[in-house]
XYZ file of C-alpha atoms in Angstrom:
784
model
C 156.336 96.179 118.187
C 155.634 92.521 118.992
C 156.265 90.033 116.199
C 153.131 88.931 114.346
C 154.496 85.960 112.410
C 153.847 82.844 114.456
C 150.931 84.325 116.406
C 147.202 83.634 116.155
C 146.048 86.995 114.824
C 142.284 87.065 114.308
C 141.308 86.973 110.661
C 140.891 90.466 109.240
C 138.382 89.321 106.628
C 136.002 87.620 109.026
C 134.097 90.758 110.068
C 133.152 91.299 106.435
C 131.981 87.735 106.040
C 130.095 87.181 109.291
C 128.219 90.477 108.944
C 127.080 89.646 105.418
C 129.311 92.236 103.754
C 131.129 89.766 101.493
C 130.664 90.305 97.765
C 130.261 87.096 95.800
C 129.638 86.779 92.076
C 125.907 86.176 92.485
C 125.645 89.364 94.587
C 126.430 91.525 91.549
C 123.707 92.864 89.286
C 124.937 94.592 86.163
C 122.989 97.239 84.277
C 120.848 95.554 81.632
C 121.744 92.117 82.975
C 120.103 89.041 81.449
C 119.851 85.509 82.844
C 121.085 82.231 81.393
C 119.708 78.715 81.779
C 121.316 75.690 80.193
C 119.630 72.856 78.374
C 121.218 69.707 79.787
C 121.188 66.130 78.665
C 119.024 63.703 80.664
C 120.977 60.838 79.093
C 124.531 59.688 79.842
C 125.306 59.042 76.183
C 123.345 60.039 73.087
C 123.579 61.510 69.621
C 121.716 64.759 69.052
C 119.453 64.095 66.068
C 117.627 67.407 66.125
C 117.425 70.434 68.364
C 114.312 72.623 67.998
C 114.654 76.034 69.677
C 111.467 77.629 68.298
C 109.244 76.762 71.303
C 111.783 78.343 73.626
C 112.023 81.506 71.553
C 108.259 81.866 71.832
C 108.431 82.145 75.631
C 107.886 85.784 76.721
C 111.162 87.335 77.856
C 113.434 84.930 76.005
C 116.018 86.853 73.989
C 118.086 84.110 72.401
C 118.724 80.391 72.305
C 122.306 79.535 71.419
C 123.776 76.159 70.524
C 127.101 74.487 69.887
C 126.705 75.280 66.193
C 126.592 79.002 67.042
C 129.758 78.681 69.125
C 131.509 76.847 66.306
C 130.393 79.428 63.733
C 131.936 82.183 65.849
C 135.265 80.366 65.983
C 135.092 79.575 69.694
C 137.276 76.558 70.392
C 136.829 73.720 72.842
C 138.099 73.577 76.415
C 141.557 72.171 77.015
C 143.560 70.026 79.388
C 146.769 71.906 80.147
C 149.055 69.067 81.261
C 150.458 66.712 78.628
C 150.941 63.076 79.617
C 152.607 60.502 77.385
C 151.810 56.811 77.337
C 154.383 54.057 77.811
C 155.049 54.004 74.063
C 155.766 57.742 74.044
C 152.539 58.728 72.301
C 150.702 61.817 73.600
C 147.492 61.475 75.563
C 144.338 61.116 73.486
C 142.134 64.081 74.331
C 138.654 64.157 72.844
C 136.986 67.409 71.857
C 135.355 69.273 74.756
C 133.004 71.908 73.313
C 131.410 74.385 75.701
C 128.059 73.397 74.169
C 127.797 69.837 72.915
C 128.069 69.230 69.188
C 126.287 66.173 67.766
C 126.746 64.107 70.930
C 126.263 64.327 74.710
C 128.464 62.248 76.989
C 127.130 62.507 80.545
C 123.947 63.423 82.356
C 124.068 67.205 82.725
C 126.138 67.783 79.591
C 125.054 71.164 78.238
C 123.909 71.458 74.614
C 122.177 74.855 74.483
C 121.731 78.017 76.513
C 118.640 80.178 76.827
C 119.142 83.889 77.489
C 116.176 85.759 78.938
C 115.123 88.868 80.825
C 114.478 86.885 84.016
C 115.707 83.634 85.514
C 112.175 82.229 85.401
C 111.821 82.942 81.702
C 115.244 81.433 80.993
C 114.402 78.282 82.952
C 111.037 77.923 81.223
C 112.681 78.462 77.861
C 115.222 75.755 78.592
C 112.375 73.357 79.380
C 110.731 74.206 76.045
C 113.742 73.344 73.878
C 112.916 70.090 72.097
C 115.778 67.654 71.622
C 115.530 64.427 69.655
C 118.126 62.048 71.106
C 119.433 58.773 69.737
C 120.261 57.151 73.062
C 123.479 55.130 73.104
C 124.839 52.550 75.547
C 126.905 54.070 78.356
C 129.845 53.010 80.481
C 129.991 54.307 84.054
C 132.668 52.408 85.989
C 136.388 52.811 85.286
C 137.017 49.057 85.418
C 134.475 48.576 82.595
C 135.698 51.340 80.285
C 138.409 49.329 78.495
C 136.436 46.127 78.105
C 135.856 44.681 74.653
C 132.634 46.088 73.279
C 132.418 48.928 75.785
C 130.667 52.045 74.437
C 133.163 54.418 72.809
C 133.019 58.027 74.061
C 135.567 59.714 71.792
C 136.871 58.484 68.451
C 140.284 59.873 69.381
C 140.634 57.458 72.324
C 140.250 53.772 71.382
C 139.076 51.559 74.261
C 138.263 54.840 76.047
C 141.923 54.990 77.068
C 143.389 58.472 77.365
C 146.850 57.196 78.262
C 148.558 54.167 79.716
C 151.376 55.692 81.720
C 154.018 54.346 84.026
C 156.669 55.526 86.459
C 159.552 53.790 88.174
C 161.834 50.856 87.436
C 159.791 47.810 86.457
C 162.698 45.336 86.433
C 164.142 46.486 89.739
C 160.705 46.251 91.322
C 160.087 42.807 89.871
C 163.434 41.654 91.289
C 162.535 43.110 94.707
C 159.334 41.078 94.784
C 161.173 37.944 93.704
C 163.516 38.337 96.693
C 160.748 39.133 99.207
C 159.966 36.994 102.229
C 156.477 38.497 102.480
C 154.156 40.048 99.899
C 150.974 41.931 100.799
C 148.386 42.643 98.098
C 145.239 44.750 98.333
C 142.451 45.718 95.948
C 141.694 49.342 96.717
C 138.865 51.604 95.595
C 139.174 55.345 96.127
C 135.570 56.499 95.969
C 134.273 59.321 93.793
C 133.603 62.577 95.654
C 131.535 65.667 94.844
C 133.239 68.916 96.007
C 130.183 70.807 97.320
C 131.796 74.164 98.019
C 129.552 76.459 100.062
C 129.143 78.868 97.140
C 127.966 77.330 93.851
C 129.748 78.278 90.657
C 128.577 81.520 89.084
C 129.554 83.722 86.156
C 128.653 87.102 84.672
C 129.833 87.880 81.157
C 129.971 91.470 79.856
C 131.014 93.028 76.567
C 131.794 96.705 75.936
C 131.228 97.353 72.242
C 133.010 100.697 72.428
C 136.329 99.303 73.682
C 135.926 95.712 72.529
C 136.675 94.539 76.083
C 135.105 91.433 77.609
C 134.735 91.180 81.397
C 134.097 87.918 83.196
C 133.189 87.974 86.885
C 133.409 84.424 88.127
C 134.059 81.994 90.966
C 137.673 81.214 90.124
C 140.700 80.188 92.164
C 143.051 81.518 89.471
C 141.638 84.376 87.377
C 144.800 84.982 85.332
C 144.929 81.349 84.233
C 141.248 81.556 83.302
C 141.996 84.640 81.190
C 144.956 82.919 79.534
C 142.993 79.802 78.610
C 139.918 81.705 77.414
C 142.114 83.949 75.284
C 144.900 81.768 73.902
C 143.059 78.457 73.551
C 139.292 78.996 73.586
C 139.857 82.217 71.611
C 137.114 84.312 73.161
C 139.182 87.502 72.812
C 142.786 88.758 72.796
C 144.228 88.670 76.298
C 144.465 92.448 76.596
C 140.773 92.674 75.707
C 139.679 90.240 78.390
C 139.329 91.031 82.082
C 138.603 88.333 84.658
C 137.455 89.224 88.164
C 137.178 86.688 90.977
C 135.651 88.572 93.932
C 134.954 86.865 97.251
C 134.736 83.133 96.550
C 132.981 80.813 98.985
C 135.328 77.846 98.953
C 136.640 75.769 96.113
C 138.641 72.722 97.289
C 140.121 72.605 93.782
C 136.810 72.538 91.931
C 137.098 76.231 91.006
C 140.568 75.960 89.476
C 139.181 74.822 86.165
C 137.726 76.587 83.163
C 134.151 75.389 82.716
C 131.713 75.525 79.795
C 129.214 77.783 81.592
C 131.570 80.718 82.145
C 132.845 80.345 78.578
C 129.307 80.529 77.243
C 128.322 83.499 79.425
C 131.151 85.720 78.239
C 130.664 84.744 74.595
C 126.883 85.180 74.811
C 127.245 88.688 76.267
C 128.503 89.905 72.900
C 125.858 87.922 71.016
C 122.950 89.545 72.896
C 124.654 92.886 73.545
C 123.970 92.739 77.284
C 125.526 91.196 80.390
C 124.702 87.507 80.869
C 124.555 85.929 84.331
C 124.377 82.292 85.392
C 124.485 80.780 88.874
C 124.332 77.030 89.378
C 121.614 75.517 91.466
C 122.692 72.613 93.669
C 121.520 69.986 91.206
C 123.671 71.539 88.483
C 126.624 71.641 90.871
C 126.305 67.924 91.590
C 126.060 67.110 87.894
C 128.686 69.435 86.427
C 131.297 70.495 88.994
C 134.462 68.473 88.467
C 134.376 65.481 90.802
C 137.330 64.011 92.683
C 139.167 60.679 93.209
C 137.531 57.591 91.546
C 140.492 55.218 91.335
C 140.525 51.430 91.215
C 143.911 50.015 92.236
C 145.637 46.698 92.792
C 148.735 47.319 94.910
C 151.383 45.097 96.475
C 154.144 45.584 99.028
C 157.267 43.397 99.240
C 159.101 42.998 102.568
C 162.059 41.002 103.826
C 161.908 38.682 106.839
C 162.665 41.583 109.203
C 159.878 43.812 107.930
C 162.059 46.024 105.736
C 160.184 47.221 102.675
C 161.869 46.093 99.449
C 159.432 47.303 96.836
C 155.964 48.539 95.956
C 153.925 48.158 92.799
C 150.536 49.549 91.873
C 148.230 49.316 88.863
C 145.552 52.010 88.839
C 142.626 52.714 86.545
C 141.716 56.387 86.950
C 138.291 57.603 85.874
C 138.540 61.043 84.234
C 134.867 61.207 83.282
C 133.408 62.232 79.939
C 135.907 64.986 79.136
C 139.381 65.944 80.221
C 139.306 68.871 82.624
C 141.925 71.627 82.901
C 144.502 69.706 84.946
C 142.882 66.262 85.180
C 145.676 64.387 83.441
C 148.221 65.325 86.129
C 146.215 64.108 89.131
C 146.531 60.306 88.739
C 150.077 60.577 87.370
C 152.556 63.137 88.690
C 150.462 64.133 91.705
C 149.815 60.492 92.654
C 152.527 58.036 91.689
C 155.356 60.365 92.711
C 154.181 60.087 96.337
C 153.972 56.282 96.505
C 157.173 56.168 98.541
C 155.353 57.809 101.457
C 157.662 58.455 104.406
C 159.493 55.207 103.739
C 162.853 54.236 102.311
C 161.560 52.016 99.510
C 164.294 50.962 97.073
C 162.039 50.019 94.152
C 158.633 51.300 93.033
C 156.731 50.745 89.828
C 153.358 52.325 89.080
C 151.087 51.926 86.080
C 148.108 54.198 85.470
C 145.446 53.894 82.806
C 143.255 56.995 82.525
C 139.856 56.297 80.989
C 136.784 58.089 79.728
C 133.375 57.193 81.162
C 129.896 58.684 80.837
C 130.217 60.602 84.098
C 131.075 64.155 85.131
C 134.718 65.104 84.513
C 137.127 64.320 87.348
C 139.943 66.667 88.343
C 141.813 67.946 91.383
C 139.933 67.843 94.681
C 141.506 68.739 98.019
C 144.776 66.815 98.030
C 144.609 65.877 94.338
C 146.453 62.587 93.933
C 148.163 62.756 97.305
C 145.162 61.306 99.237
C 144.969 58.469 96.726
C 148.697 57.714 97.082
C 148.611 57.921 100.871
C 145.621 55.593 101.007
C 147.424 52.975 98.906
C 150.675 53.159 100.887
C 149.166 53.343 104.367
C 146.631 50.585 103.818
C 149.445 48.346 102.557
C 151.731 49.142 105.480
C 148.959 48.610 108.027
C 148.006 45.268 106.494
C 151.669 44.237 106.344
C 152.016 44.890 110.067
C 148.987 42.689 110.765
C 150.191 39.838 108.583
C 153.682 40.022 110.086
C 152.167 40.370 113.577
C 154.248 43.492 114.137
C 153.283 46.676 115.926
C 152.162 49.039 113.132
C 154.119 51.927 114.635
C 157.281 49.820 114.796
C 156.953 48.685 111.183
C 156.641 52.297 110.105
C 159.527 53.409 112.298
C 161.722 50.635 110.915
C 161.187 51.876 107.368
C 161.226 55.661 107.887
C 163.621 57.848 105.930
C 166.169 59.354 108.319
C 168.703 61.082 106.064
C 167.976 64.126 103.908
C 167.913 65.060 101.139
C 166.420 61.740 100.061
C 165.890 60.724 96.441
C 162.871 58.457 96.001
C 162.566 55.984 93.090
C 159.634 58.046 91.772
C 161.171 61.444 90.938
C 160.789 63.331 94.222
C 163.718 64.568 96.305
C 162.560 65.065 99.890
C 164.508 67.992 101.328
C 163.900 67.693 105.077
C 161.732 65.988 107.683
C 161.602 64.243 111.047
C 159.019 61.487 110.789
C 159.965 59.861 114.085
C 159.131 63.067 115.939
C 155.573 63.326 114.603
C 154.907 59.611 115.171
C 156.222 59.792 118.735
C 154.182 62.883 119.584
C 151.025 61.491 117.999
C 151.305 58.211 119.905
C 151.810 60.113 123.143
C 148.821 62.393 122.645
C 146.604 59.534 121.422
C 147.567 57.500 124.513
C 148.412 54.462 122.406
C 149.700 52.545 125.476
C 146.231 52.839 127.026
C 144.402 51.555 123.942
C 144.393 47.893 125.028
C 142.478 48.762 128.204
C 139.994 50.908 126.275
C 139.487 48.078 123.780
C 138.878 45.562 126.555
C 136.263 47.844 128.099
C 134.556 48.254 124.736
C 134.356 44.477 124.350
C 132.667 44.248 127.753
C 130.176 46.832 126.550
C 129.477 44.793 123.418
C 131.385 47.155 121.114
C 134.463 46.837 118.910
C 137.453 49.209 119.077
C 140.108 49.853 116.489
C 143.207 52.020 116.158
C 144.519 53.230 112.816
C 147.641 55.116 111.768
C 148.429 57.228 108.726
C 151.959 58.577 108.392
C 151.619 60.695 105.272
C 153.728 62.940 103.099
C 152.647 65.282 100.338
C 154.325 67.392 97.701
C 153.068 70.971 98.025
C 154.036 74.431 96.920
C 153.149 73.232 93.434
C 155.491 75.434 91.486
C 159.007 74.624 90.324
C 158.500 75.641 86.699
C 161.457 73.691 85.373
C 160.275 70.547 87.163
C 156.592 70.718 86.248
C 157.427 71.824 82.712
C 159.584 68.734 82.215
C 156.659 66.626 83.446
C 154.172 68.078 80.975
C 152.686 71.213 82.559
C 151.646 73.737 79.945
C 152.597 76.749 82.089
C 155.202 77.705 84.656
C 153.872 77.701 88.204
C 155.787 80.569 89.778
C 153.979 83.330 91.629
C 154.065 87.125 91.551
C 153.735 89.974 94.024
C 153.793 93.761 93.968
C 154.231 95.798 97.133
C 153.066 99.418 96.891
C 153.949 101.766 99.733
C 151.756 104.864 99.742
C 153.077 108.302 100.766
C 151.420 108.013 104.169
C 153.106 104.668 104.859
C 150.135 102.399 104.280
C 150.856 99.373 102.126
C 149.004 97.651 99.304
C 150.090 94.157 98.322
C 148.967 92.818 94.963
C 149.276 89.045 94.835
C 148.624 86.466 92.156
C 147.457 84.061 94.861
C 143.701 83.993 95.333
C 141.980 83.703 98.695
C 138.735 81.768 98.952
C 138.726 80.847 102.619
C 142.427 80.451 103.397
C 142.850 83.746 105.264
C 145.396 85.448 102.992
C 144.230 88.911 103.995
C 145.498 88.090 107.470
C 148.525 85.821 107.031
C 149.999 87.825 104.170
C 149.446 91.042 106.110
C 151.165 89.525 109.174
C 154.387 89.033 107.228
C 154.235 92.485 105.635
C 153.524 94.216 108.939
C 156.373 92.351 110.632
C 158.897 93.065 107.911
C 158.066 96.755 107.521
C 157.259 97.480 111.157
C 153.820 98.889 110.391
C 150.409 98.224 111.916
C 148.644 95.250 110.361
C 145.540 97.379 109.813
C 147.523 99.581 107.403
C 148.220 96.615 105.093
C 145.722 95.734 102.370
C 145.932 92.530 100.314
C 144.595 92.873 96.759
C 143.881 89.862 94.555
C 141.415 88.419 92.086
C 141.297 91.044 89.320
C 143.432 90.723 86.191
C 143.163 94.478 85.539
C 144.567 95.326 88.979
C 147.032 92.557 89.717
C 150.052 91.523 87.676
C 149.902 88.069 86.099
C 149.812 85.328 88.730
C 149.148 81.616 88.839
C 146.475 81.365 91.542
C 145.768 79.148 94.522
C 145.880 75.345 94.630
C 148.248 72.629 95.828
C 148.900 74.354 99.184
C 151.124 76.846 97.371
C 149.931 80.227 98.634
C 152.455 80.630 101.456
C 155.339 78.615 100.005
C 155.189 80.353 96.622
C 152.866 83.369 96.861
C 154.085 84.627 100.221
C 157.687 83.942 99.210
C 157.155 86.248 96.223
C 155.867 88.902 98.631
C 158.928 88.323 100.816
C 161.231 89.009 97.875
C 159.296 92.164 96.958
C 159.593 93.311 100.586
C 163.357 92.771 100.419
C 163.464 95.155 97.470
C 161.263 97.716 99.236
C 163.476 97.721 102.323
C 166.626 97.978 100.202
C 165.325 101.037 98.361
C 163.920 102.564 101.545
C 167.378 102.290 103.108
C 168.851 104.246 100.213
C 166.172 106.926 100.591
C 166.707 107.123 104.364
C 170.471 107.367 103.868
C 170.051 110.258 101.435
C 167.655 112.134 103.734
C 169.760 111.512 106.866
C 172.957 112.282 104.942
C 174.721 109.062 105.893
C 176.255 106.335 103.709
C 173.691 103.812 102.481
C 175.725 100.953 103.930
C 175.483 102.583 107.353
C 171.681 102.388 107.610
C 170.004 99.691 109.688
C 166.313 98.846 109.690
C 164.481 97.168 112.541
C 160.925 97.349 113.899
C 159.929 100.026 111.430
C 162.854 102.339 112.234
C 165.790 103.337 110.015
C 168.903 104.394 111.898
C 172.287 105.745 110.924
C 174.630 103.236 112.563
C 177.262 105.796 113.586
C 174.864 108.674 114.283
C 171.807 109.399 116.370
C 169.716 110.029 113.265
C 166.587 107.956 112.788
C 163.518 107.890 110.551
C 160.349 105.884 110.901
C 159.059 103.868 107.963
C 156.179 106.287 107.308
C 158.636 109.207 107.152
C 160.739 107.409 104.563
C 157.609 106.567 102.589
C 156.654 110.225 102.478
C 160.182 111.185 101.507
C 159.999 108.755 98.592
C 157.228 110.799 97.001
C 157.589 114.425 98.101
C 160.115 117.037 99.083
C 163.387 115.581 97.810
C 165.322 115.739 94.576
C 167.171 112.439 94.576
C 170.520 111.995 92.849
C 170.012 111.285 89.141
C 170.397 107.592 88.219
C 170.706 106.617 91.897
C 167.209 106.812 93.388
C 163.928 107.019 91.539
C 160.951 108.621 93.289
C 158.300 106.329 94.678
C 158.369 103.126 96.719
C 156.917 100.190 94.816
C 158.533 96.858 93.992
C 157.569 93.694 92.121
C 158.885 90.165 92.461
C 158.317 86.829 90.752
C 159.248 83.755 92.751
C 159.907 80.305 91.341
C 161.137 77.822 93.972
C 163.793 75.202 93.368
C 161.769 72.309 94.779
C 158.380 71.281 96.039
C 157.725 71.416 99.759
C 157.013 68.222 101.679
C 154.624 68.550 104.620
C 154.350 65.312 106.554
C 152.949 63.980 109.779
C 151.166 61.264 111.675
C 147.406 60.990 112.192
C 145.952 58.402 114.578
C 142.265 57.544 114.635
C 140.439 55.505 117.273
C 136.969 54.198 116.485
C 134.225 52.329 118.282
C 131.906 50.105 116.244
C 128.413 49.062 117.274
C 127.993 45.520 115.928
C 124.221 45.692 116.164
C 123.793 48.778 114.006
C 127.075 49.063 112.089
C 127.525 52.602 113.402
C 131.106 53.852 113.552
C 131.930 56.475 116.145
C 135.264 58.247 116.003
C 136.164 58.573 119.653
C 139.616 60.132 119.221
C 141.497 61.717 116.359
C 145.057 62.955 116.810
C 146.912 64.886 114.113
C 150.569 65.861 114.419
C 151.793 67.672 111.330
C 155.070 69.228 110.201
C 154.214 72.309 108.156
C 157.544 74.022 108.593
C 157.330 77.641 109.721
C 153.780 78.528 110.790
C 152.587 82.074 110.110
C 149.265 81.906 111.983
C 148.684 78.814 114.186
C 144.944 79.463 114.533
C 144.398 79.545 110.780
C 146.579 76.471 110.285
C 144.619 74.534 112.890
C 141.403 75.563 111.166
C 142.730 74.242 107.868
C 143.665 70.947 109.520
C 140.236 70.628 111.141
C 138.508 71.210 107.816
C 140.742 68.788 105.963
C 140.257 66.020 108.524
C 136.505 66.535 108.391
C 136.526 66.141 104.609
C 138.719 63.061 104.949
C 136.298 61.565 107.474
C 133.496 62.390 105.049
C 135.196 60.339 102.356
C 135.909 57.446 104.722
C 132.447 57.180 106.296
C 129.820 59.030 104.294
C 130.478 60.450 100.844
C 130.198 58.643 97.514
C 129.236 59.879 94.091
C 127.262 56.936 92.673
C 125.994 56.547 89.114
C 123.308 54.016 88.337
C 124.877 51.515 85.951
C 121.624 51.000 84.058
C 120.423 54.586 83.589
C 123.641 56.588 84.024
C 121.881 58.911 86.472
C 123.797 60.365 89.418
C 121.734 58.781 92.180
C 123.577 60.791 94.849
C 122.754 64.061 93.137
C 121.439 66.067 96.082
C 122.023 66.568 99.776
C 119.163 64.146 100.376
C 121.283 61.369 98.870
C 124.890 62.520 99.143
C 125.820 62.425 102.816
C 128.075 65.208 104.071
C 129.772 65.158 107.509
C 127.996 67.075 110.255
C 129.257 68.266 113.604
C 128.208 65.085 115.397
C 130.108 62.919 112.876
C 133.477 64.209 114.045
C 135.143 64.333 117.461
C 137.135 67.130 119.029
C 140.444 66.950 117.197
C 143.743 66.900 119.059
C 145.983 68.871 116.722
C 149.668 69.566 117.207
C 152.790 70.334 115.225
C 156.433 69.483 114.930
C 158.631 71.771 112.884
C 161.441 71.268 110.417
C 161.840 74.490 108.442
C 161.693 74.009 104.686
C 165.045 74.875 103.050
C 163.485 75.393 99.615
C 161.897 78.811 100.205
C 162.923 81.917 102.171
C 160.197 81.565 104.799
C 160.669 77.899 105.699
C 156.947 77.198 105.135
C 155.560 73.990 103.644
C 151.772 74.272 103.260
C 148.862 73.022 105.354
C 145.608 73.193 103.405
C 145.335 69.594 102.228
C 147.022 67.513 104.938
C 143.851 66.559 106.793
C 142.110 65.306 103.664
C 145.229 63.343 102.713
C 145.824 61.519 105.997
C 142.354 61.082 107.481
C 140.824 58.499 105.086
C 143.677 56.039 105.642
C 143.714 56.586 109.409
C 139.947 56.054 109.680
C 139.849 52.977 107.458
C 142.861 51.447 109.185
C 141.029 51.893 112.478
C 137.808 50.340 111.135
C 139.548 47.322 109.601
C 141.448 46.909 112.878
C 138.195 46.886 114.820
C 136.484 44.485 112.419
C 139.495 42.242 111.891
C 139.068 42.348 108.105
C 141.674 42.818 105.388
C 139.916 45.093 102.930
C 136.947 47.376 103.162
C 135.901 49.931 100.575
C 135.080 53.520 101.440
C 132.662 54.806 102.504
C 132.226 52.626 105.571
C 128.450 52.949 105.729
C 126.569 51.367 108.628
C 125.192 48.645 106.346
C 128.629 47.617 105.094
C 130.105 47.754 108.586
C 127.200 45.721 110.011
C 127.663 43.040 107.362
C 131.381 42.827 108.048
C 130.927 42.829 111.814
C 128.401 40.023 111.574
C 130.195 38.056 108.838
C 127.411 38.697 106.344
C 128.270 38.698 102.627
C 128.510 42.114 100.985
C 125.746 43.009 98.564
């Protein structure tokens, strides 16, 4: 049987999806199901003076109108942030209350303060419109740089000056000394623009309650159903964990935004018991824009110190991170341990010091979005390095090469220990495929045509396989981030794999099955991957941080080891040979010193029927479980090179070439990996050129609150990507994999903006590079 690992097997799940056979949360209709509509604040900041529900209750079909007071009376607690961060003085972060339905005060446009339950969606929506709310409108603060100002509106009493924490990492004195000794210092003011996730499938939830058993069931669009169950049980206190089932069926994308526990799903499952019937809610696009956790939104001043030869001596950064009106499930970790720990990039930087102030504003909560801290860190580092090369009049590739890390393992000044890599190899291959030597001629031709050309590099690194429980626990994580797997071999030899990882577009049903089929020597069509149901699958930690292969598939690998070990003992007993004399290869067990053989399916059958195994030596059945907790993060890295052409007359930026060379370690399915890279680059280009979540500073309204106003990348906004790979196998997990899902979104913004600033000959330029901004820069017009 030909090996499957490393080959581009077509995705098993795609037939289901492209023929409309997928089953998403909104596709389910439960018996007796009701519909929910939320009453949302039109104001960014206001006290709730009075809430009159009587007009809504008079609407035909309305069954109930529930408020924050009802939640509080039932003992339902507020939502939590599960990662503790301490400020410089050692004090814990200052988390304000986050009720699922607002109590007394609303803090952003779209904040929910009541829910209407009705027989139909129309009746629920009409009822929500009829709820009368008397607001005492308060001043609002929208921008992170304004949140700490004297006299700024105060969102939460628990957080003076709207400051959640003022955190730091690194050696301040050593960094200060490095800058004092520097021959050159480069400083940039950097804005990492706010993004709206916009997954293809909006969030949706169905809450059910069985009065006979006392069991709650939540069907929802979640990337980690077990974590949702844990939080809703232990912290929100909806129900005891064993009385709460969470199902995440097919999920149409997430990009991080479906990791978190949201108010709407909390309310739906609680309300199901209140009304005695299932309660369903599905967001419309406007609700998604207003209430899905947004991404990025950093304001940073960063500096790089270099000696006279272009060797980097130190880096310092001061960042204000906007976390919105409430802390989301993992929001505190994004601008701290997922950001500052990667400020060394691929470079041997002796001294780094980072300061981060996290602030509340009257905007939607901000949490992990594809890359989660790593894109922000890469943008800071790569913009600094590119600008340093220009000021030093050095080739940007040479400056990078001169500062690359070459010996591993490498301890950075900001916690991380890089285990392996070859950064020269990816840079060399990217420059070759991008035809960097030919760029000067292409630029000259563009000038003749009245256009500008620019070339931009991004040599990135990221920490993936988010898992090492001891490491993340010491940094404040409220849970261990291991992963689980159970491999069940049926009597006929087919295999069911139950994984705590959740698939919502990544292709787990294919890549996981490839490994299982290879290891057991069975047909890939006989392997089924089961996930997303807390009643079926053992406790698992879910999918985020490019961890599914490095952690989830490694857990499956360990379970497979146990299956093969037991199967060898069974085969030895049946073939009447010593257990140590049994080999297993390509699905066949063989007695080493005999001509006896058994196929895997024969051993599977023997495990269940027809044999009385020796007592205390072999139990019947063939099923094994494993929990895997790696010893380190994984560190994918690579080089992306972007070439742009700018039309000075219109400000239009056209990406003419984009080359991405990545080191993902061992690759299970090259086709799926390339697809992930394409998608990530496209999202990164979207951030660089098009996307920006903008709040009006006067009204607090999200003015980019629809697809009419929030520009998403289309096919003609991106070129054909030239994607390739170099490989250094990761030593920190048994498969050598590193993770690929976020790399494109991490590297692309820096590569694109470096190319644009190269073309324009300007030092700084905020994302997104809209035609108006580019036109003003190209024609030396002042920015508005």
